[in-house]
Short mmCIF file of C-alpha atoms and ligand atoms in Angstrom, two decimals:
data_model
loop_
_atom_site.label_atom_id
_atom_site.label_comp_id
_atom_site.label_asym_id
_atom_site.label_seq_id
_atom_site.Cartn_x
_atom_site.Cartn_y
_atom_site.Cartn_z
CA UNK A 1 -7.77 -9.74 -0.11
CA UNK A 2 -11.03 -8.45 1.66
CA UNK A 3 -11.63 -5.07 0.93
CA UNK A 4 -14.78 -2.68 0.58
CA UNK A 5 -16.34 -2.45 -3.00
CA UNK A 6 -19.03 0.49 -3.07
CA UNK A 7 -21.43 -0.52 -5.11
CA UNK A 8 -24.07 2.62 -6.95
CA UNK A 9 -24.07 6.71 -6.01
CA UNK A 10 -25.76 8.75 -3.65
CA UNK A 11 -27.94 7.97 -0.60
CA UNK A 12 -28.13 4.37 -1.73
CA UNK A 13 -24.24 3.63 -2.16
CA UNK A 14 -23.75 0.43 -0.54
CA UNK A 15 -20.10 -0.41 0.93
CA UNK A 16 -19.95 -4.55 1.17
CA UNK A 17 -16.83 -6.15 1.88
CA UNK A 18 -15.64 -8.24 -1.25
CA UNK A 19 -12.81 -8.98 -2.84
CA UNK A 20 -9.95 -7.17 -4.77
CA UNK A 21 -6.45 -8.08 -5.85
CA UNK A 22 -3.68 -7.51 -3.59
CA UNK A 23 -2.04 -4.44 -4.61
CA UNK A 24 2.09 -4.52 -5.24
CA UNK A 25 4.37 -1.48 -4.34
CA UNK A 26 5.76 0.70 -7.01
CA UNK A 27 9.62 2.11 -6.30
CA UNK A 28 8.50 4.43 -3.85
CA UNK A 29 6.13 3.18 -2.68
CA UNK A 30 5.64 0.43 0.74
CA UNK A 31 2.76 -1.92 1.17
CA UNK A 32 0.58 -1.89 4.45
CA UNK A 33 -0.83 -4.17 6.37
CA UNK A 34 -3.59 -1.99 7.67
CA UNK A 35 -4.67 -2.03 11.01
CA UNK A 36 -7.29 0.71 11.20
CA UNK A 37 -8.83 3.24 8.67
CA UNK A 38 -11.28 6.48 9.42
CA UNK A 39 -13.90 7.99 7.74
CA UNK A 40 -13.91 11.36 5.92
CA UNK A 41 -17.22 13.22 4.35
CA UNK A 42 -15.09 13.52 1.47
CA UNK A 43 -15.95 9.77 0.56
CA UNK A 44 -19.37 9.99 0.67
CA UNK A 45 -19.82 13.48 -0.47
CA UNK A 46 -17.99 12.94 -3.60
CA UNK A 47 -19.63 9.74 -4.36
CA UNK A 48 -23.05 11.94 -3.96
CA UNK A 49 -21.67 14.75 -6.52
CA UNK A 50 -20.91 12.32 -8.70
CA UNK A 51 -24.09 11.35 -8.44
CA UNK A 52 -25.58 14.69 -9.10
CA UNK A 53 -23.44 15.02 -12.00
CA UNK A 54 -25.66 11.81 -13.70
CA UNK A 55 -23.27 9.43 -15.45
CA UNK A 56 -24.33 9.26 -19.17
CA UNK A 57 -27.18 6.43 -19.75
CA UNK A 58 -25.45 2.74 -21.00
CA UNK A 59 -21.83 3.97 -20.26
CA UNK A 60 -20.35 1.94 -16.90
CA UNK A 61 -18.98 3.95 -14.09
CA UNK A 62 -17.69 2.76 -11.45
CA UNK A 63 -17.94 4.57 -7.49
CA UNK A 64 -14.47 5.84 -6.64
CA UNK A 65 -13.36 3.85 -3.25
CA UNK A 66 -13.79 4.85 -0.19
CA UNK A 67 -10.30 5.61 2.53
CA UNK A 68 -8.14 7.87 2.88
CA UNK A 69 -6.71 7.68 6.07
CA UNK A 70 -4.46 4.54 7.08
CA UNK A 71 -2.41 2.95 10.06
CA UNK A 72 -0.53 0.16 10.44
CA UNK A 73 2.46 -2.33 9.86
CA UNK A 74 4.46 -2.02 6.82
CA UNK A 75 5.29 -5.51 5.30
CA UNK A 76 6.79 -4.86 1.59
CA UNK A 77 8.92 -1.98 0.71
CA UNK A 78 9.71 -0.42 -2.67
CA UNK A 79 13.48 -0.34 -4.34
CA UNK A 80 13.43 4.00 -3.51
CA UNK A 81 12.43 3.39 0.13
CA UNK A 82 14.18 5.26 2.23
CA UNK A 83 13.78 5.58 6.02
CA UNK A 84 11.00 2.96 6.16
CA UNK A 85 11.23 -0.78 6.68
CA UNK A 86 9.30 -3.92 6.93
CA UNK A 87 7.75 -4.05 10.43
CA UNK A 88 7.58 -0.27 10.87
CA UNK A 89 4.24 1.09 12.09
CA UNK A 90 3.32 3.91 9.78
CA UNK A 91 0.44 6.04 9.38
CA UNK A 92 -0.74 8.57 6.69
CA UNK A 93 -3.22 8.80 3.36
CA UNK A 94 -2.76 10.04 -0.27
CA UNK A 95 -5.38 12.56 -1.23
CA UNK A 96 -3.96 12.17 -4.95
CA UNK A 97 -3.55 8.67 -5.83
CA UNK A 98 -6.47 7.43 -3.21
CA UNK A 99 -4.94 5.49 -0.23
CA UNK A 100 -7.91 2.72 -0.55
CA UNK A 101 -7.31 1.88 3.18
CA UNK A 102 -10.31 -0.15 3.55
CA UNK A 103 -8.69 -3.33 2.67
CA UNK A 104 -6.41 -5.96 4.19
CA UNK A 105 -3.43 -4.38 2.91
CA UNK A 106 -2.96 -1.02 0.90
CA UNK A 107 0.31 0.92 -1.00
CA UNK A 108 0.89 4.49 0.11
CA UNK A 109 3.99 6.69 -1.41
CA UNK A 110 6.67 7.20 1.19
CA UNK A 111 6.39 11.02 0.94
CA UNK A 112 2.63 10.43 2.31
CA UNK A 113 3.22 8.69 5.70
CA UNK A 114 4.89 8.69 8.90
CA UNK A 115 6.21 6.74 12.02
CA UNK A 116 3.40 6.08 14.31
CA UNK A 117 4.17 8.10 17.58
CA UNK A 118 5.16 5.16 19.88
CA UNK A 119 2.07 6.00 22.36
CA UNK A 120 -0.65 6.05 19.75
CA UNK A 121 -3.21 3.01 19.02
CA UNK A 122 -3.33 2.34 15.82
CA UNK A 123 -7.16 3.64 15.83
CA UNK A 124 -5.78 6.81 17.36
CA UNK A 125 -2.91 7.05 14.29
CA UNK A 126 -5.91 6.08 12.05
CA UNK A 127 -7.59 9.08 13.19
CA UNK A 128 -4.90 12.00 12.47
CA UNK A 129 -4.00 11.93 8.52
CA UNK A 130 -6.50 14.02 6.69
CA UNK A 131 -8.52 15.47 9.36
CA UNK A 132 -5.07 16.49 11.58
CA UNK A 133 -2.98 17.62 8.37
CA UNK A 134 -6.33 19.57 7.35
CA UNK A 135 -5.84 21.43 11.07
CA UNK A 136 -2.46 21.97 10.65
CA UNK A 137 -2.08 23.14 7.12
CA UNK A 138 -4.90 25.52 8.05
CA UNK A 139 -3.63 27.27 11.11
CA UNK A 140 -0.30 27.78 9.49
CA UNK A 141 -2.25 30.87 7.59
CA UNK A 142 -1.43 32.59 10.89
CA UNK A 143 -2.48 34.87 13.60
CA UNK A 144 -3.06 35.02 17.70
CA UNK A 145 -6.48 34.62 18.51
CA UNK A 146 -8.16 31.78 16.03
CA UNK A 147 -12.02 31.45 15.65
CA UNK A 148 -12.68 27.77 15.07
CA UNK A 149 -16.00 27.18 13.76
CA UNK A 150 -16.80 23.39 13.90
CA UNK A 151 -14.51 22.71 16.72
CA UNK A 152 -15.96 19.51 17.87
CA UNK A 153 -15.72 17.62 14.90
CA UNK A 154 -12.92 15.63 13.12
CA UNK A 155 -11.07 18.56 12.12
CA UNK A 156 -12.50 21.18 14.73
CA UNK A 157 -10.86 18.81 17.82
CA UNK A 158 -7.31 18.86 16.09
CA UNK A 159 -8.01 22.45 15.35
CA UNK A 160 -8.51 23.12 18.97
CA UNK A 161 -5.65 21.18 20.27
CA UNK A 162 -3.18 22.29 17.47
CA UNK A 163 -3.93 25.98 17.52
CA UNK A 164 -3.10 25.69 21.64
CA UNK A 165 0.71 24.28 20.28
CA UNK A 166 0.76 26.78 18.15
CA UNK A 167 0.69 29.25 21.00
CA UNK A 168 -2.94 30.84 19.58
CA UNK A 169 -5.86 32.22 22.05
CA UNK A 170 -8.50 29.66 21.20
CA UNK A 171 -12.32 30.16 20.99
CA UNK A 172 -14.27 27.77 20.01
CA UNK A 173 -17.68 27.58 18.06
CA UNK A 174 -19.89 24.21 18.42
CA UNK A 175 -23.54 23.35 20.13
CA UNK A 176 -24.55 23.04 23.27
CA UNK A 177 -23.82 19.42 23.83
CA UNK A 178 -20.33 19.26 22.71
CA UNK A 179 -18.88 22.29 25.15
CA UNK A 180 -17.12 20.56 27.93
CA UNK A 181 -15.63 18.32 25.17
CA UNK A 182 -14.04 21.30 23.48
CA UNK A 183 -13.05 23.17 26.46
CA UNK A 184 -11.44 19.56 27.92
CA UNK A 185 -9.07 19.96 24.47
CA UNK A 186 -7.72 23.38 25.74
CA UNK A 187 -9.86 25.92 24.36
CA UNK A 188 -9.57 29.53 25.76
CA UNK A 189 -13.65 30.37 25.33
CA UNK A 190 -16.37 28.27 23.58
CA UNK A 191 -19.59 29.87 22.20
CA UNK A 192 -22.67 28.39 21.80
CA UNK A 193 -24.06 28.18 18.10
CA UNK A 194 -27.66 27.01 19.08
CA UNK A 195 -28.01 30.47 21.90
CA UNK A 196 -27.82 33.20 19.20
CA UNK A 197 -25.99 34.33 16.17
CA UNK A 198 -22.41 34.22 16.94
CA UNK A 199 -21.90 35.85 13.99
CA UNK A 200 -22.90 39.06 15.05
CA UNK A 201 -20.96 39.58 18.10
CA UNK A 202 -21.80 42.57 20.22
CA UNK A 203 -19.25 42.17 23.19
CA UNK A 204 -15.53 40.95 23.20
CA UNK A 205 -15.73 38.77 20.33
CA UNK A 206 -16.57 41.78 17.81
CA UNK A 207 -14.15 41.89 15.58
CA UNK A 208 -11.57 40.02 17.62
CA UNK A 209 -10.60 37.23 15.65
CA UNK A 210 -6.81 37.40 13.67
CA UNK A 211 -7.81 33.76 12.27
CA UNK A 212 -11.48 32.36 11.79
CA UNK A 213 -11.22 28.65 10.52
CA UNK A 214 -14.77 27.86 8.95
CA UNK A 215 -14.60 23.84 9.45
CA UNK A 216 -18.58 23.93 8.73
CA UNK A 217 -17.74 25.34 4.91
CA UNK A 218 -21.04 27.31 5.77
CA UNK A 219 -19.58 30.54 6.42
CA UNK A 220 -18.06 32.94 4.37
CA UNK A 221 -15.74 35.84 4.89
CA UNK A 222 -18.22 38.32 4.36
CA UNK A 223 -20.91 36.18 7.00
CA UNK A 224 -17.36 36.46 9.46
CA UNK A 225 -17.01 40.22 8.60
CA UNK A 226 -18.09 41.31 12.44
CA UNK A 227 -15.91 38.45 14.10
CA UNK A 228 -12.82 39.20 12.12
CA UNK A 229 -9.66 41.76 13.16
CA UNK A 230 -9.39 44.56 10.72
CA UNK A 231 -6.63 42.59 8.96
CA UNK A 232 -7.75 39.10 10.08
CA UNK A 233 -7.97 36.00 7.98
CA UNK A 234 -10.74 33.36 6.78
CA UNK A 235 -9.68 29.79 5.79
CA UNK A 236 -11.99 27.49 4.89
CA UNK A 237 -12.34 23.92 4.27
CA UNK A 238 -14.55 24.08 1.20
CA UNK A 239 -17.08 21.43 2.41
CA UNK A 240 -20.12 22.87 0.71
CA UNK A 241 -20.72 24.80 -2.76
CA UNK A 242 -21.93 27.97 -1.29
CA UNK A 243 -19.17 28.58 1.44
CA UNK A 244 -16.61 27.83 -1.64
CA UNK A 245 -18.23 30.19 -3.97
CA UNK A 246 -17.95 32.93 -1.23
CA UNK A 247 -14.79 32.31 -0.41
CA UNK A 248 -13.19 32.17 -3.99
CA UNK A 249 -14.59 35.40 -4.37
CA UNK A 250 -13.14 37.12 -1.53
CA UNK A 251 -9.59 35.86 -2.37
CA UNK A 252 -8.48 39.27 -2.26
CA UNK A 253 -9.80 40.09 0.96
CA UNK A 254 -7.28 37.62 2.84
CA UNK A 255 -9.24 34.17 2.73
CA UNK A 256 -8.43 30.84 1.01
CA UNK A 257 -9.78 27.35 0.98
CA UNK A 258 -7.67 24.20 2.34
CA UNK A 259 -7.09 21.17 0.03
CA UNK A 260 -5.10 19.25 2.20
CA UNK A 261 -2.06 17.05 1.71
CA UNK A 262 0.07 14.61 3.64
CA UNK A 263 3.51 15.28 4.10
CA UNK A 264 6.05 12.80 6.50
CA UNK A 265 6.96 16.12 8.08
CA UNK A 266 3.65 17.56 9.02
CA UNK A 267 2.36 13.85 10.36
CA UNK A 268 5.72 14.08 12.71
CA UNK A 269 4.69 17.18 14.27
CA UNK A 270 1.26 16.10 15.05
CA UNK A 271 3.08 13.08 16.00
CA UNK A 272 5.44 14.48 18.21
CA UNK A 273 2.46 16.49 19.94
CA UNK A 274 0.76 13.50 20.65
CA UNK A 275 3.79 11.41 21.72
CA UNK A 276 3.86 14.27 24.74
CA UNK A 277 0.31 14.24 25.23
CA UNK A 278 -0.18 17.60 24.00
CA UNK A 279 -2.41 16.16 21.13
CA UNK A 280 -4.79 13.32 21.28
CA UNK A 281 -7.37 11.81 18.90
CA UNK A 282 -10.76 11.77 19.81
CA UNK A 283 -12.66 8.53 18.37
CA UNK A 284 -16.33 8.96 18.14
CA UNK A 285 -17.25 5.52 17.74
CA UNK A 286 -15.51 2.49 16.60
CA UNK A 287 -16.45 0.03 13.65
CA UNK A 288 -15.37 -3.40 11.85
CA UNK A 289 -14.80 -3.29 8.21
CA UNK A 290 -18.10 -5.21 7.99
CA UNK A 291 -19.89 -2.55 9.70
CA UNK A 292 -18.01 0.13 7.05
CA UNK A 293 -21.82 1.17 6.23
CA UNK A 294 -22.98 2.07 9.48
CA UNK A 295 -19.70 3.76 10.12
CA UNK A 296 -20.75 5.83 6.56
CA UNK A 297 -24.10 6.68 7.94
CA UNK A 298 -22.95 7.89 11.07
CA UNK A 299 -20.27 10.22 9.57
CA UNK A 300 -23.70 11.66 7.14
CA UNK A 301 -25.72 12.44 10.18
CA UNK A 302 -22.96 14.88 10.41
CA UNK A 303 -22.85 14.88 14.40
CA UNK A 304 -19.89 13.18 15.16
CA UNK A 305 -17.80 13.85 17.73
CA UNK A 306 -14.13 13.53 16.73
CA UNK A 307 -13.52 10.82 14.21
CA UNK A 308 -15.25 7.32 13.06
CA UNK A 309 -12.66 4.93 13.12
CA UNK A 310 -13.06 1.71 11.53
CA UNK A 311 -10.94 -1.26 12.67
CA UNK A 312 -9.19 -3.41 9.66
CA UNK A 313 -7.44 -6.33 11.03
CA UNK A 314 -8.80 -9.42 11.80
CA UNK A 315 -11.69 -8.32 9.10
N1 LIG B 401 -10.73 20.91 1.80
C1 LIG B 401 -10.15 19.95 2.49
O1 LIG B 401 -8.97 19.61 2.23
C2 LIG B 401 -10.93 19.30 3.61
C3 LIG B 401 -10.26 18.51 4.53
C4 LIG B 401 -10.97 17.97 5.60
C5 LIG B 401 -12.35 18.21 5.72
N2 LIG B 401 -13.00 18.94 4.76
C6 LIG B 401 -14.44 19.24 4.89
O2 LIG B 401 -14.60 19.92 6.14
C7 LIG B 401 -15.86 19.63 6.71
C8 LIG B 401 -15.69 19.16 8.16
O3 LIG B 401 -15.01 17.92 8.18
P1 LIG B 401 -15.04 17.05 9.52
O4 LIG B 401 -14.31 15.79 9.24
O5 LIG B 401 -14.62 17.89 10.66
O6 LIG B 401 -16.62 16.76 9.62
P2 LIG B 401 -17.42 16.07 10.77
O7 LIG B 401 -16.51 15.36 11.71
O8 LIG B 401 -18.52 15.29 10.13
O9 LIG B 401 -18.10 17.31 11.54
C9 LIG B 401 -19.11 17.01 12.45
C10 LIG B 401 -19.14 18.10 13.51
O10 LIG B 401 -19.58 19.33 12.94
C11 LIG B 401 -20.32 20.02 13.95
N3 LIG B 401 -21.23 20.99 13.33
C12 LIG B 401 -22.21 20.74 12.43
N4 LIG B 401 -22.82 21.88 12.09
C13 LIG B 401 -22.23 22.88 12.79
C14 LIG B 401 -22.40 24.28 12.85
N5 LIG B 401 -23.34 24.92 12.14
N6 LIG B 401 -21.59 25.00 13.67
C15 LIG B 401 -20.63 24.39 14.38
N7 LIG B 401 -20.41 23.06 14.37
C16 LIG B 401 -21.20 22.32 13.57
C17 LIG B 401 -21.06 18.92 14.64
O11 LIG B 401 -21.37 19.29 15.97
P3 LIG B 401 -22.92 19.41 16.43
O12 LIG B 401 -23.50 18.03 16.27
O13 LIG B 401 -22.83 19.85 17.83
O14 LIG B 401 -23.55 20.41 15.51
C18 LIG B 401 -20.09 17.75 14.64
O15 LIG B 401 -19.34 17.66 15.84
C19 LIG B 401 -16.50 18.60 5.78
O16 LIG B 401 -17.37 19.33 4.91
C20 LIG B 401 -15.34 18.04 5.00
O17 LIG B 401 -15.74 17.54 3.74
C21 LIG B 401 -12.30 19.48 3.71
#
């Protein structure tokens, strides 16, 4: 089957489509046609620290593969299946075992995916998986009035939508450029980061915040002292080594890093938002799974808006 092999680390990583075996479903397992993948900096930034971490001289080592996130039509299932069947339109990714969606077909454990809300592209179910679940799992830490720092990225535009479901006064933190988009997903307030430090709020936002959500990874909860409530809460999603080393020591002060998973029943309640159109992906930009390295480079600038989807079928 057609399927991208990254070839070499770092900046100069090249993802070429070649070819791989078809893979075969364990017992719990079903096998996917996929339809659409998207594109996480978790791909390329690992396959830069690994990089970093210089592979010993004359051993081989070979890039890990790039995809988490999947969608589409299931066309083998395992003997343990349960609740899934062939023809179903799933969606989901496995952080543990490596979903490897950017190939014709890919096998996913059954505790890892869902039933794609009936209203949702399979782009827009592409979308959701890690970046959605990452929201979710996040905002569950609690509190009324969330801080979401990033909000116009792939997490930061679930963030904002979710956080509204979840009954929470939203503010959101992004630049100039991306404010109507983040007010257009429901948020409450928006600040500017490029017109000051928001960090050191002198009017209603001092101290305000029960929840700040870091989605940069560059802020710590000692950087968020002034924006937080006296017993408010930073969660992080660990992007970068400095936010991480902050955060792991200020564990005591209420604050924790995300390592997200996907779970059937927290895809169905982003599903369910979005089959009411409380919830919606937004798609940055759109790419074939010939164009996988342009979609790459885009996702390093780092400005995307929403998610990179990359379109599978018919590859
Ligand atoms: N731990 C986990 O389980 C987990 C899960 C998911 C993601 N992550 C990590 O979380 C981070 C975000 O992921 P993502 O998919 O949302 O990334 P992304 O889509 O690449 O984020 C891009 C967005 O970030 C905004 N941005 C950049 N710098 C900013 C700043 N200083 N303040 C506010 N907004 C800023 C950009 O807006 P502008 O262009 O307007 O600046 C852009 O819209 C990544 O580091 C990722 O690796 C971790």
């Amino acid at each position: 089957m057609k399927a991208i092999i990254p070839k070499g680390f770092g900046p100069v990583v090249r993802l070429a489509v070649g070819e791989r075996a078809k893979p075969s479903p364990g017992r719990n397992d079903v096998l996917v046609k996929v339809h659409a993948a998207s594109v996480n900096p978790k791909d390329w930034k690992l396959n830069l620290s690994l990089a970093r971490a210089a592979p010993p001289v004359g051993r081989r080592f070979v890039p890990p593969l790039f995809g988490d996130d999947l969608s589409g039509e299931v066309v083998e299932v395992g003997a343990n299946v349960d609740g899934f069947e062939v023809g179903d339109r799933v969606y989901g990714m496995d952080m543990r075992l490596r979903t490897a969606s950017l190939a014709e077909y890919a096998v996913i454990d059954q505790r890892r995916i869902a039933h794609m809300p009936a209203n949702a592209t399979f782009a827009e179910a592409a979308a959701v998986p890690l970046a959605g679940q990452t929201a979710l799992q996040a905002l569950r830490k609690g509190g009324s009035s969330v801080l979401i720092i990033g909000a116009s990225g792939g997490v930061g535009t679930y963030a904002v939508q979710i956080a509204k479901q979840l009954g929470c006064h939203v503010t959101g933190v992004c630049s100039t450029r991306n404010i109507d988009l983040v007010r257009s997903l429901g948020a409450d307030a928006v600040i500017d980061y490029t017109a000051g430090d928001y960090r050191q709020p002198k009017g209603p936002h001092a101290r305000a915040f029960d929840l700040v959500f870091d989605v940069t990874s560059f802020e710590t909860p000692a950087s968020c002292a002034a924006l937080l409530a006296p017993d408010g809460y930073f969660v992080s999603t660990m992007g970068h080594a400095r936010g991480m080393a902050g955060t792991l020591l200020a564990r005591r002060r209420n604050a924790s890093l995300i390592r997200v998973e996907s779970w059937t029943a927290d895809l169905e309640t982003i599903g369910h938002w979005m089959a009411a159109g409380a919830v919606c992906s937004v798609i940055d930009s759109t790419f074939g799974l010939a164009e996988t390295q342009q979609a790459y480079d885009r996702s390093r600038t780092g400005r995307a808006r929403g998610k990179i989807v990359i379109e599978v079928a018919g590859a």
